[in-house]
Amino acid sequence: MSKPLKQIHLAAHFPGVNNTTVWSDPEAGSHIEFSSFAHFARTAERAKFDFLFLAEGLRLREQGGEIYDLDVVGRPDTFTVLAALAAVTERLGLTGTINSTFNEPYEVARQFASLDHLSDGRAAWNVVTSWDAFTGENFRRGGFLPQEHRYSRAKEFLATVTELVDSWHGDEILADQATGAFLRDAKAGSFVHTGQHFDIHGQFNVPRSPQGRPVIFQAGDSDEGREFAAAGADAIFSRYATLDGGREFYADVKNRLAKYGRRKDQLLILPAASFVLADTDAEAEDLAKQVRRQQVSGATALKHLEFVWNRDLSGYDPEGPLPDIDPDLGESHIARGRAQVRMYRDPLATAREWRELAAARGWSIRDLVIETGNRQNFVGSPETVARTINEYVQADASDGFILVPHITPTGLDAFADQVVPLLQEQGVFRADYEGTTLRDHLGLAHPDSAGQDQRAAS
Amino acid sequence: MSPTPSTHSTSSTSPSSPLHLAVALDGTGWHPASWREPVARPRDLFTAGYWADLVAEAERGLLDFVTIEDGLGLQSSRYGEPDGRTDQVRGRLDAVLIASRVAPLTRHIGLVPTVVTTHTEPFHLSKAIATLDYVSTGRAGLRVQVTARPFEADHFGRRVIPPFEDYDRPAVTELFEEAADYVEVVRRLWDSWEDDAEIRDVATGRFVDRAKLHYIDFEGAYFSVKGPSITPRPPQGQPLVTALAHQSAPYRLVGRQADVGYVTPHDTGQARAIVAEIRAEQERAGRAGQPLHVFGDLVVFLDDERSAAEDRRDRLDALAGEPYTSDALVFAGTASQLADLLQEFAEAGLSGFRLRPAVAGHDLPAVTRALVPELQRRGAFRTAYRADTLRGNLGLDRPANRYAAA
């Protein structure tokens, strides 16, 4: 007997500050006006997606000592946009990246608990960490955090937020107008947390929210990051959207769950994925090539090479060969505020490999960056894209995808109109929401029932 | 920062000047027993619908704006410590998120959440209020609040605040100086993008003109912030900055940084003296020519007969177990009597009022459906919204960007 088909989870990432976003396209709209976010969210909800995802930035990126000006620059505040989106949607989950380094647990806990109340149970938190003094220059704390402490602070931050939102059990508010008892218990929300990073006590002032706790996403990829996710996250926002890379990551992370007493369905693996759609596969391939050239201008290609070379390469011709000189192996200084820089851990080897590849294929700098850069994950007709996504999910390369369109804010429309109905026909994607909360959409237990399981087991 | 000349100076207000009106929303109302009134909906306090209904009612009355109270600890009847009471409303949602949740459901009314400067980051707050201005298309503000409550400091563990005694202690004065720096940072961040910084120049491949993005390089006694903001300059340029003030240190904060100050005179003599003190602080801060509204705060019980309002107040006082007192004057009477009082205060130099409904479900509709029509009959209040933005409705210009080359 064959395995029953897995149900696919789909979400949408509002395109933003990176060179995936093609801002030069005539169809590209505002990345700041609320109407863009509202359009994007309504499309995702029309398509019955699980949630909308917002990234975060806390300092404008710089390269060569100047603010980076080639990609979209600027974005609104995550919590504020999500709360406003709760007013123009009814079921769509609202997931925000919030940094655990330049915030305090009490404040983040009350923001997420408030968002969960104001959205009737649709809030989720993508927990990320930062340690760099560059970002810290915008905050009271500055750049105090040694890199090796970032996960210990993140773990304690998340644990503290959980203690805070769990400090109300849900039955404290009586609001009995006849007897005059508003609270059942004067100690509602009491907490004491003493740890390496936080030493706080008192009473939390937001009553228990519809989901009890926000859904927790985690995005780290290191061994520590994977353990952190296996121990306590509800979902992983991963970057392995290929079949083989996805299966390897999926198996690795899911196998870590048992030691924390968790089942494999208690942690969803959701890679970010881009797509290009056209009427036929051939047309989609052509369009995909055009999009890649729009994403990587000559100037962008040179800037990308600078992440590896750690030098000013502005004198090079992007349509010419790769630089002969070797990367500067000193402390990384040319690009600041970019996550990609850390992807190239051995710049000499990367430079050698790229030079050989470019020479063998006759690629210019720009060709090289286009060919080795982030490829579109799903390219083809709606039928091809729907079939491929389903194959990946059934093959355990993921539990679904967080789609990142390359056009703001209409880039999701064609997917919603053309791909989603095919997935629904195949019976692998919901025809309508079955529940009301994000936990319902993701098939996650309510933490209160899960907590009772744990208490019963211990 | 050079003073901006304005055609909307509010430093003199003639009796015929239209008044500005705001309401202060806090739970089920400002009387601690308000939640026991049949209209109070205490079980809905933690839902979006509750707040949407209140703000819609305020917008129906053409009010300039609503403020939304907030705090970083459980409410207490004692300033410095939790009171352990279970007979009053306890717990609240984040005010910025409430304002943002309501923004797409409203079109004209200003949304002014309370923000606590003592334990939060000006960078986060600046982008949050700028974003509120985007989601409301130009109707955002903030009400700055400091907290000297030791038990709230314990929720953050970053600083120790000694037990509170009075506003004029140095430790408290410092909190207000920190708040003034905080607002300075917030305001600089709002200006850190020039209005036309986004160029989308396909020919050169540049999305922004980086010459129009500015480091704010704020260095102060309490924190330093580099900038620029992550969020482009908001629709109003500078969203509305407001603060409640009772004493010299907060009057200085209002004089230095606010667009609207809320004060609590109990008679017209006090109102005159307070306005004079704030104008002096404004002058000391080098802002003499700039518009700065001074609003009077009043708690209001409004009914068709004064006796009914007084009876209601007495009934709630009995439920609470003690007479309700406030920093602000507590008014109980008819809409017409309140209109008389507001016009008297206006003659003393107040340009508007922030009314605190004693019972939100009762006294807010009384403001919008009885007081507002009464003021309109007297020619003292608008009959339609005049502008698209909160600043516009308050007669405040969109400020020039301090960093833009003239």
mmCIF file of N, CA and C in Angstrom, chain A residues 23-102:
data_model
loop_
_atom_site.group_PDB
_atom_site.id
_atom_site.type_symbol
_atom_site.label_atom_id
_atom_site.label_comp_id
_atom_site.label_asym_id
_atom_site.label_seq_id
_atom_site.Cartn_x
_atom_site.Cartn_y
_atom_site.Cartn_z
ATOM 1 N N TRP A 23 13.264 45.552 -9.089
ATOM 2 C CA TRP A 23 12.547 46.821 -8.904
ATOM 3 C C TRP A 23 12.436 47.604 -10.198
ATOM 4 N N SER A 24 13.284 47.245 -11.197
ATOM 5 C CA SER A 24 13.271 48.006 -12.446
ATOM 6 C C SER A 24 12.151 47.566 -13.382
ATOM 7 N N ASP A 25 11.474 46.473 -13.051
ATOM 8 C CA ASP A 25 10.376 46.020 -13.906
ATOM 9 C C ASP A 25 9.246 47.053 -13.869
ATOM 10 N N PRO A 26 8.680 47.381 -15.028
ATOM 11 C CA PRO A 26 7.597 48.381 -15.039
ATOM 12 C C PRO A 26 6.423 47.995 -14.130
ATOM 13 N N GLU A 27 6.277 46.705 -13.872
ATOM 14 C CA GLU A 27 5.165 46.278 -13.025
ATOM 15 C C GLU A 27 5.477 46.420 -11.528
ATOM 16 N N ALA A 28 6.755 46.655 -11.199
ATOM 17 C CA ALA A 28 7.139 46.704 -9.790
ATOM 18 C C ALA A 28 6.540 47.930 -9.108
ATOM 19 N N GLY A 29 5.891 47.704 -7.960
ATOM 20 C CA GLY A 29 5.257 48.803 -7.229
ATOM 21 C C GLY A 29 6.047 49.155 -5.983
ATOM 22 N N SER A 30 5.365 49.824 -5.074
ATOM 23 C CA SER A 30 6.028 50.270 -3.844
ATOM 24 C C SER A 30 6.331 49.090 -2.926
ATOM 25 N N HIS A 31 7.451 49.158 -2.245
ATOM 26 C CA HIS A 31 7.796 48.161 -1.236
ATOM 27 C C HIS A 31 7.545 48.723 0.159
ATOM 28 N N ILE A 32 6.928 49.904 0.240
ATOM 29 C CA ILE A 32 6.700 50.571 1.519
ATOM 30 C C ILE A 32 5.213 50.865 1.757
ATOM 31 N N GLU A 33 4.529 51.318 0.713
ATOM 32 C CA GLU A 33 3.115 51.687 0.881
ATOM 33 C C GLU A 33 2.327 50.485 1.388
ATOM 34 N N PHE A 34 1.378 50.750 2.296
ATOM 35 C CA PHE A 34 0.613 49.647 2.862
ATOM 36 C C PHE A 34 -0.209 48.930 1.791
ATOM 37 N N SER A 35 -0.624 49.642 0.761
ATOM 38 C CA SER A 35 -1.421 48.998 -0.290
ATOM 39 C C SER A 35 -0.672 47.828 -0.922
ATOM 40 N N SER A 36 0.656 47.903 -0.983
ATOM 41 C CA SER A 36 1.433 46.783 -1.521
ATOM 42 C C SER A 36 1.326 45.565 -0.611
ATOM 43 N N PHE A 37 1.474 45.796 0.683
ATOM 44 C CA PHE A 37 1.392 44.679 1.632
ATOM 45 C C PHE A 37 -0.018 44.092 1.643
ATOM 46 N N ALA A 38 -1.009 44.973 1.548
ATOM 47 C CA ALA A 38 -2.395 44.504 1.565
ATOM 48 C C ALA A 38 -2.681 43.658 0.326
ATOM 49 N N HIS A 39 -2.193 44.096 -0.837
ATOM 50 C CA HIS A 39 -2.410 43.313 -2.063
ATOM 51 C C HIS A 39 -1.767 41.934 -1.938
ATOM 52 N N PHE A 40 -0.532 41.939 -1.473
ATOM 53 C CA PHE A 40 0.228 40.699 -1.354
ATOM 54 C C PHE A 40 -0.461 39.741 -0.369
ATOM 55 N N ALA A 41 -0.898 40.276 0.761
ATOM 56 C CA ALA A 41 -1.533 39.442 1.785
ATOM 57 C C ALA A 41 -2.870 38.888 1.295
ATOM 58 N N ARG A 42 -3.624 39.732 0.608
ATOM 59 C CA ARG A 42 -4.926 39.262 0.117
ATOM 60 C C ARG A 42 -4.750 38.180 -0.932
ATOM 61 N N THR A 43 -3.705 38.307 -1.757
ATOM 62 C CA THR A 43 -3.441 37.259 -2.747
ATOM 63 C C THR A 43 -3.093 35.950 -2.048
ATOM 64 N N ALA A 44 -2.240 36.044 -1.042
ATOM 65 C CA ALA A 44 -1.842 34.839 -0.307
ATOM 66 C C ALA A 44 -3.056 34.203 0.377
ATOM 67 N N GLU A 45 -3.938 35.031 0.897
ATOM 68 C CA GLU A 45 -5.108 34.479 1.570
ATOM 69 C C GLU A 45 -6.108 33.896 0.566
ATOM 70 N N ARG A 46 -6.239 34.563 -0.565
ATOM 71 C CA ARG A 46 -7.109 34.035 -1.634
ATOM 72 C C ARG A 46 -6.622 32.651 -2.049
ATOM 73 N N ALA A 47 -5.291 32.457 -2.031
ATOM 74 C CA ALA A 47 -4.704 31.176 -2.414
ATOM 75 C C ALA A 47 -4.677 30.182 -1.249
ATOM 76 N N LYS A 48 -5.231 30.568 -0.110
ATOM 77 C CA LYS A 48 -5.314 29.697 1.084
ATOM 78 C C LYS A 48 -3.944 29.342 1.648
ATOM 79 N N PHE A 49 -2.985 30.229 1.464
ATOM 80 C CA PHE A 49 -1.650 29.992 2.001
ATOM 81 C C PHE A 49 -1.690 29.959 3.535
ATOM 82 N N ASP A 50 -0.688 29.287 4.103
ATOM 83 C CA ASP A 50 -0.600 29.221 5.554
ATOM 84 C C ASP A 50 -0.303 30.593 6.162
ATOM 85 N N PHE A 51 0.674 31.286 5.585
ATOM 86 C CA PHE A 51 1.066 32.550 6.212
ATOM 87 C C PHE A 51 1.836 33.442 5.249
ATOM 88 N N LEU A 52 1.938 34.690 5.671
ATOM 89 C CA LEU A 52 2.791 35.679 5.005
ATOM 90 C C LEU A 52 4.019 35.876 5.884
ATOM 91 N N PHE A 53 5.149 36.081 5.230
ATOM 92 C CA PHE A 53 6.416 36.171 5.953
ATOM 93 C C PHE A 53 7.076 37.519 5.682
ATOM 94 N N LEU A 54 7.518 38.176 6.757
ATOM 95 C CA LEU A 54 8.267 39.434 6.605
ATOM 96 C C LEU A 54 9.662 39.279 7.186
ATOM 97 N N ALA A 55 10.649 39.706 6.438
ATOM 98 C CA ALA A 55 12.022 39.725 6.942
ATOM 99 C C ALA A 55 12.242 41.026 7.718
ATOM 100 N N GLU A 56 13.422 41.176 8.253
ATOM 101 C CA GLU A 56 13.705 42.362 9.064
ATOM 102 C C GLU A 56 15.082 42.908 8.706
ATOM 103 N N GLY A 57 15.278 44.184 8.853
ATOM 104 C CA GLY A 57 16.600 44.780 8.711
ATOM 105 C C GLY A 57 16.734 45.840 9.778
ATOM 106 N N LEU A 58 17.898 45.971 10.373
ATOM 107 C CA LEU A 58 18.068 46.938 11.452
ATOM 108 C C LEU A 58 19.175 47.947 11.160
ATOM 109 N N ARG A 59 19.788 47.810 9.979
ATOM 110 C CA ARG A 59 20.756 48.821 9.552
ATOM 111 C C ARG A 59 20.837 48.719 8.044
ATOM 112 N N LEU A 60 20.911 49.842 7.371
ATOM 113 C CA LEU A 60 21.060 49.809 5.921
ATOM 114 C C LEU A 60 22.418 49.206 5.575
ATOM 115 N N ARG A 61 22.435 48.337 4.572
ATOM 116 C CA ARG A 61 23.687 47.669 4.207
ATOM 117 C C ARG A 61 24.662 48.660 3.589
ATOM 118 N N GLU A 62 25.939 48.358 3.770
ATOM 119 C CA GLU A 62 26.969 49.227 3.192
ATOM 120 C C GLU A 62 27.961 48.376 2.419
ATOM 121 N N GLN A 63 28.556 48.988 1.428
ATOM 122 C CA GLN A 63 29.659 48.337 0.726
ATOM 123 C C GLN A 63 30.700 49.394 0.373
ATOM 124 N N GLY A 64 31.944 49.086 0.678
ATOM 125 C CA GLY A 64 33.013 50.038 0.420
ATOM 126 C C GLY A 64 32.792 51.342 1.176
ATOM 127 N N GLY A 65 32.188 51.258 2.348
ATOM 128 C CA GLY A 65 32.009 52.439 3.186
ATOM 129 C C GLY A 65 30.839 53.336 2.786
ATOM 130 N N GLU A 66 30.014 52.851 1.856
ATOM 131 C CA GLU A 66 28.857 53.658 1.433
ATOM 132 C C GLU A 66 27.590 52.814 1.483
ATOM 133 N N ILE A 67 26.461 53.481 1.684
ATOM 134 C CA ILE A 67 25.188 52.763 1.711
ATOM 135 C C ILE A 67 24.961 52.096 0.353
ATOM 136 N N TYR A 68 24.572 50.823 0.406
ATOM 137 C CA TYR A 68 24.383 50.035 -0.817
ATOM 138 C C TYR A 68 23.142 50.534 -1.547
ATOM 139 N N ASP A 69 23.289 50.885 -2.799
ATOM 140 C CA ASP A 69 22.177 51.574 -3.477
ATOM 141 C C ASP A 69 21.606 50.817 -4.680
ATOM 142 N N LEU A 70 22.069 49.580 -4.926
ATOM 143 C CA LEU A 70 21.637 48.898 -6.154
ATOM 144 C C LEU A 70 20.372 48.052 -5.985
ATOM 145 N N ASP A 71 20.107 47.590 -4.777
ATOM 146 C CA ASP A 71 18.888 46.812 -4.526
ATOM 147 C C ASP A 71 17.843 47.723 -3.891
ATOM 148 N N VAL A 72 16.661 47.140 -3.695
ATOM 149 C CA VAL A 72 15.658 47.853 -2.909
ATOM 150 C C VAL A 72 16.269 48.210 -1.556
ATOM 151 N N VAL A 73 16.105 49.457 -1.131
ATOM 152 C CA VAL A 73 16.601 49.912 0.167
ATOM 153 C C VAL A 73 15.392 50.390 0.979
ATOM 154 N N GLY A 74 15.328 49.940 2.229
ATOM 155 C CA GLY A 74 14.262 50.418 3.109
ATOM 156 C C GLY A 74 13.117 49.444 3.230
ATOM 157 N N ARG A 75 12.568 49.391 4.425
ATOM 158 C CA ARG A 75 11.381 48.576 4.670
ATOM 159 C C ARG A 75 10.688 49.079 5.920
ATOM 160 N N PRO A 76 9.414 48.748 6.061
ATOM 161 C CA PRO A 76 8.693 49.206 7.258
ATOM 162 C C PRO A 76 8.941 48.287 8.447
ATOM 163 N N ASP A 77 8.401 48.688 9.580
ATOM 164 C CA ASP A 77 8.528 47.918 10.817
ATOM 165 C C ASP A 77 7.643 46.671 10.759
ATOM 166 N N THR A 78 8.226 45.546 11.142
ATOM 167 C CA THR A 78 7.550 44.251 11.008
ATOM 168 C C THR A 78 6.249 44.161 11.815
ATOM 169 N N PHE A 79 6.307 44.421 13.119
ATOM 170 C CA PHE A 79 5.103 44.277 13.958
ATOM 171 C C PHE A 79 3.963 45.165 13.467
ATOM 172 N N THR A 80 4.323 46.398 13.091
ATOM 173 C CA THR A 80 3.299 47.373 12.733
ATOM 174 C C THR A 80 2.584 46.951 11.454
ATOM 175 N N VAL A 81 3.362 46.451 10.474
ATOM 176 C CA VAL A 81 2.738 45.985 9.231
ATOM 177 C C VAL A 81 1.866 44.757 9.501
ATOM 178 N N LEU A 82 2.360 43.824 10.299
ATOM 179 C CA LEU A 82 1.586 42.605 10.547
ATOM 180 C C LEU A 82 0.265 42.932 11.248
ATOM 181 N N ALA A 83 0.301 43.862 12.204
ATOM 182 C CA ALA A 83 -0.937 44.224 12.910
ATOM 183 C C ALA A 83 -1.938 44.854 11.944
ATOM 184 N N ALA A 84 -1.446 45.682 11.034
ATOM 185 C CA ALA A 84 -2.348 46.300 10.052
ATOM 186 C C ALA A 84 -2.890 45.244 9.085
ATOM 187 N N LEU A 85 -2.051 44.278 8.718
ATOM 188 C CA LEU A 85 -2.514 43.219 7.811
ATOM 189 C C LEU A 85 -3.591 42.358 8.468
ATOM 190 N N ALA A 86 -3.560 42.265 9.797
ATOM 191 C CA ALA A 86 -4.603 41.505 10.486
ATOM 192 C C ALA A 86 -5.978 42.114 10.228
ATOM 193 N N ALA A 87 -6.000 43.405 9.890
ATOM 194 C CA ALA A 87 -7.276 44.077 9.628
ATOM 195 C C ALA A 87 -7.814 43.798 8.227
ATOM 196 N N VAL A 88 -6.952 43.422 7.302
ATOM 197 C CA VAL A 88 -7.394 43.246 5.910
ATOM 198 C C VAL A 88 -7.385 41.772 5.487
ATOM 199 N N THR A 89 -7.112 40.873 6.424
ATOM 200 C CA THR A 89 -7.187 39.433 6.170
ATOM 201 C C THR A 89 -7.930 38.790 7.343
ATOM 202 N N GLU A 90 -8.343 37.531 7.150
ATOM 203 C CA GLU A 90 -9.074 36.863 8.233
ATOM 204 C C GLU A 90 -8.398 35.598 8.735
ATOM 205 N N ARG A 91 -7.708 34.910 7.859
ATOM 206 C CA ARG A 91 -7.164 33.606 8.252
ATOM 207 C C ARG A 91 -5.641 33.512 8.092
ATOM 208 N N LEU A 92 -5.093 34.306 7.209
ATOM 209 C CA LEU A 92 -3.682 34.187 6.866
ATOM 210 C C LEU A 92 -2.786 34.350 8.093
ATOM 211 N N GLY A 93 -1.854 33.432 8.292
ATOM 212 C CA GLY A 93 -0.883 33.581 9.366
ATOM 213 C C GLY A 93 0.033 34.761 9.099
ATOM 214 N N LEU A 94 0.553 35.358 10.190
ATOM 215 C CA LEU A 94 1.355 36.582 10.078
ATOM 216 C C LEU A 94 2.683 36.348 10.787
ATOM 217 N N THR A 95 3.719 36.099 9.986
ATOM 218 C CA THR A 95 5.010 35.703 10.538
ATOM 219 C C THR A 95 6.028 36.817 10.369
ATOM 220 N N GLY A 96 6.675 37.164 11.453
ATOM 221 C CA GLY A 96 7.661 38.236 11.392
ATOM 222 C C GLY A 96 8.999 37.802 11.950
ATOM 223 N N THR A 97 10.058 38.232 11.268
ATOM 224 C CA THR A 97 11.403 38.040 11.787
ATOM 225 C C THR A 97 11.669 39.134 12.813
ATOM 226 N N ILE A 98 12.026 38.722 14.010
ATOM 227 C CA ILE A 98 12.386 39.692 15.045
ATOM 228 C C ILE A 98 13.676 39.228 15.715
ATOM 229 N N ASN A 99 14.602 40.136 15.769
ATOM 230 C CA ASN A 99 15.927 39.878 16.280
ATOM 231 C C ASN A 99 15.904 39.726 17.806
ATOM 232 N N SER A 100 16.622 38.732 18.298
ATOM 233 C CA SER A 100 16.645 38.530 19.750
ATOM 234 C C SER A 100 17.837 39.232 20.402
ATOM 235 N N THR A 101 18.649 39.889 19.610
ATOM 236 C CA THR A 101 19.834 40.533 20.182
ATOM 237 C C THR A 101 19.551 41.971 20.610
ATOM 238 N N PHE A 102 18.850 42.709 19.768
ATOM 239 C CA PHE A 102 18.647 44.134 20.041
ATOM 240 C C PHE A 102 17.224 44.413 20.529
#
